[in-house]
Amino acid sequence: MDVVSAALRLASGDLVAFPTETVYGLGADAANAAAVAKIFEAKGRPADHPVIVHVRDEAGLREWGRDVPRSAFVLAKRFWPGPLTMIVKRASRVSSVVTGGQDSVGLRCPSHPVAQQLLREFARIGSGAIAAPSANRFGHVSPTTAAHVRDEFGASLDIVDGGACDVGLESTIVDLSRGVPVLLRPGAITRAQLADALGVEIGARDDASPRASGTLAAHYAPETALELVNTQHFEAAINSGNTAGHAIALLSFREPSAGSKVTLWITASGDPVSYAHDLYANLRKLDDAGALRILVEAPPASPEWEAVNDRLARAAAGTANLEDET
Ligand code: TXA
Ligand code: MG
């Protein structure tokens, strides 16, 4: 579907999937509570999990937030449009359907040209703000292509196809609503970049941090049991899978070893940016391979891998309690 038709759909209270530089979003008019409610229904998402509001530019901070701290404007100048979501106190116009009943709202200005066009067109004929979580069913792997969205929701959903997403992982989320900035979800904008822009250390999540579905331990999970294996144990894990006759699918930094009987072997990039770009497409391929388990060779535990390691840990946790079928 084209951008002009998509804006019309939003204005009439319907859902539209659209590309962002991170992952595809499932969008609704942020000013229309009934439209936003359709997102929760389509995703099977619990009502107390807030959705992000996508805005056109920095002015969105004032339109949708209140008592917005200076730090938010500093970060907007540096990183918007781009893969950064900021949590600020919500303006009274923000429906509690959007915020999952919390007094804060997540705001993000995406850089994808199609998302920008859609926001501009929707500002012309409607509220100009799009509430959108990732366009996947609750708990599933986020979509990074229009085909992934189609796989999640079927033919009836309108999708604006903008090709494969650049970043491939969901936006960085920083909570600015409670004084010390707190990193709720790591992403392409790193903890170090945020600290550098603000001149303060970025805090870690604690029990008082707002609930966020992307921050649940088990999330972004394929259906096949996924095991994250340290590099030094990886070969042994493959061998023991082979010995037991398990069908395994692999995501590894190495080339396929001769003689190993694996259902699918994907060799991943050693660069964290390209690894992230391909990760969700790779997880979908591994999941579709018909294997009994997925083995993933753990990336290094260094800062540039923080977002990737976060998603891999959640994917592993998401499948950890599945029955071992052997
Ligand atoms: O990259 C992204 O952020 C993508 C694209 C579509 O923009 N969106 C995305 O949305 O990942 P979603 O809903 O799948 O994840 C957004 C996360 C959720 O974990 C949600 O709970 C959290 O942001 N969130 C939204 N508003 C919040 C708030 N007021 N307080 C705390 N967390 C919030
Ligand atoms: Mg999501």
mmCIF file of N, CA, C and O and ligand atoms in Angstrom, residues 23 43 45 133-136 139-140 142 170 185 213-214 219-220, ligand 2:
data_model
loop_
_atom_site.group_PDB
_atom_site.id
_atom_site.type_symbol
_atom_site.label_atom_id
_atom_site.label_comp_id
_atom_site.label_asym_id
_atom_site.label_seq_id
_atom_site.Cartn_x
_atom_site.Cartn_y
_atom_site.Cartn_z
ATOM 1 N N VAL A 23 12.603 -1.897 13.035
ATOM 2 C CA VAL A 23 11.765 -3.040 12.663
ATOM 3 C C VAL A 23 10.446 -2.457 12.118
ATOM 4 O O VAL A 23 10.217 -1.254 12.223
ATOM 5 N N LYS A 43 -2.333 -8.007 18.196
ATOM 6 C CA LYS A 43 -1.077 -8.604 18.661
ATOM 7 C C LYS A 43 -1.279 -9.663 19.732
ATOM 8 O O LYS A 43 -0.384 -10.457 19.997
ATOM 9 N N ARG A 45 -1.653 -8.628 22.761
ATOM 10 C CA ARG A 45 -0.769 -8.004 23.749
ATOM 11 C C ARG A 45 -1.573 -7.611 24.977
ATOM 12 O O ARG A 45 -2.648 -7.030 24.866
ATOM 13 N N PRO A 133 3.676 -0.511 18.166
ATOM 14 C CA PRO A 133 4.646 -1.497 18.634
ATOM 15 C C PRO A 133 5.212 -2.209 17.412
ATOM 16 O O PRO A 133 4.805 -1.934 16.288
ATOM 17 N N SER A 134 6.146 -3.115 17.613
ATOM 18 C CA SER A 134 6.637 -3.930 16.517
ATOM 19 C C SER A 134 5.481 -4.758 15.961
ATOM 20 O O SER A 134 4.585 -5.173 16.700
ATOM 21 N N ALA A 135 5.507 -4.994 14.637
ATOM 22 C CA ALA A 135 4.371 -5.633 13.961
ATOM 23 C C ALA A 135 4.477 -7.153 14.004
ATOM 24 O O ALA A 135 4.589 -7.821 12.972
ATOM 25 N N ASN A 136 4.470 -7.689 15.219
ATOM 26 C CA ASN A 136 4.501 -9.139 15.410
ATOM 27 C C ASN A 136 3.512 -9.492 16.509
ATOM 28 O O ASN A 136 3.122 -8.620 17.290
ATOM 29 N N GLY A 139 5.285 -11.496 21.962
ATOM 30 C CA GLY A 139 6.298 -12.485 22.322
ATOM 31 C C GLY A 139 7.088 -13.037 21.149
ATOM 32 O O GLY A 139 8.120 -13.654 21.340
ATOM 33 N N HIS A 140 6.586 -12.814 19.922
ATOM 34 C CA HIS A 140 7.294 -13.335 18.752
ATOM 35 C C HIS A 140 8.485 -12.458 18.391
ATOM 36 O O HIS A 140 8.650 -11.356 18.904
ATOM 37 N N SER A 142 10.483 -9.858 16.227
ATOM 38 C CA SER A 142 10.045 -8.662 15.485
ATOM 39 C C SER A 142 10.313 -8.820 13.989
ATOM 40 O O SER A 142 11.290 -9.452 13.593
ATOM 41 N N GLU A 170 15.060 -3.508 17.673
ATOM 42 C CA GLU A 170 14.202 -2.430 18.143
ATOM 43 C C GLU A 170 15.046 -1.302 18.735
ATOM 44 O O GLU A 170 16.167 -1.499 19.193
ATOM 45 N N ARG A 185 16.031 -0.560 27.396
ATOM 46 C CA ARG A 185 16.263 -1.573 26.351
ATOM 47 C C ARG A 185 17.463 -1.122 25.521
ATOM 48 O O ARG A 185 17.429 -0.034 24.968
ATOM 49 N N SER A 213 7.124 -4.701 27.640
ATOM 50 C CA SER A 213 7.115 -6.078 27.145
ATOM 51 C C SER A 213 8.475 -6.458 26.572
ATOM 52 O O SER A 213 8.932 -7.571 26.748
ATOM 53 N N GLY A 214 9.109 -5.500 25.904
ATOM 54 C CA GLY A 214 10.424 -5.790 25.344
ATOM 55 C C GLY A 214 11.474 -5.992 26.414
ATOM 56 O O GLY A 214 12.613 -6.326 26.122
ATOM 57 N N HIS A 219 11.238 -12.990 25.657
ATOM 58 C CA HIS A 219 10.616 -12.206 24.603
ATOM 59 C C HIS A 219 11.429 -12.403 23.340
ATOM 60 O O HIS A 219 12.510 -12.953 23.372
ATOM 61 N N TYR A 220 10.908 -11.961 22.216
ATOM 62 C CA TYR A 220 11.616 -12.077 20.941
ATOM 63 C C TYR A 220 11.996 -13.524 20.667
ATOM 64 O O TYR A 220 13.104 -13.815 20.218
HETATM 65 MG MG MG B 2 7.815 -5.683 20.232
#
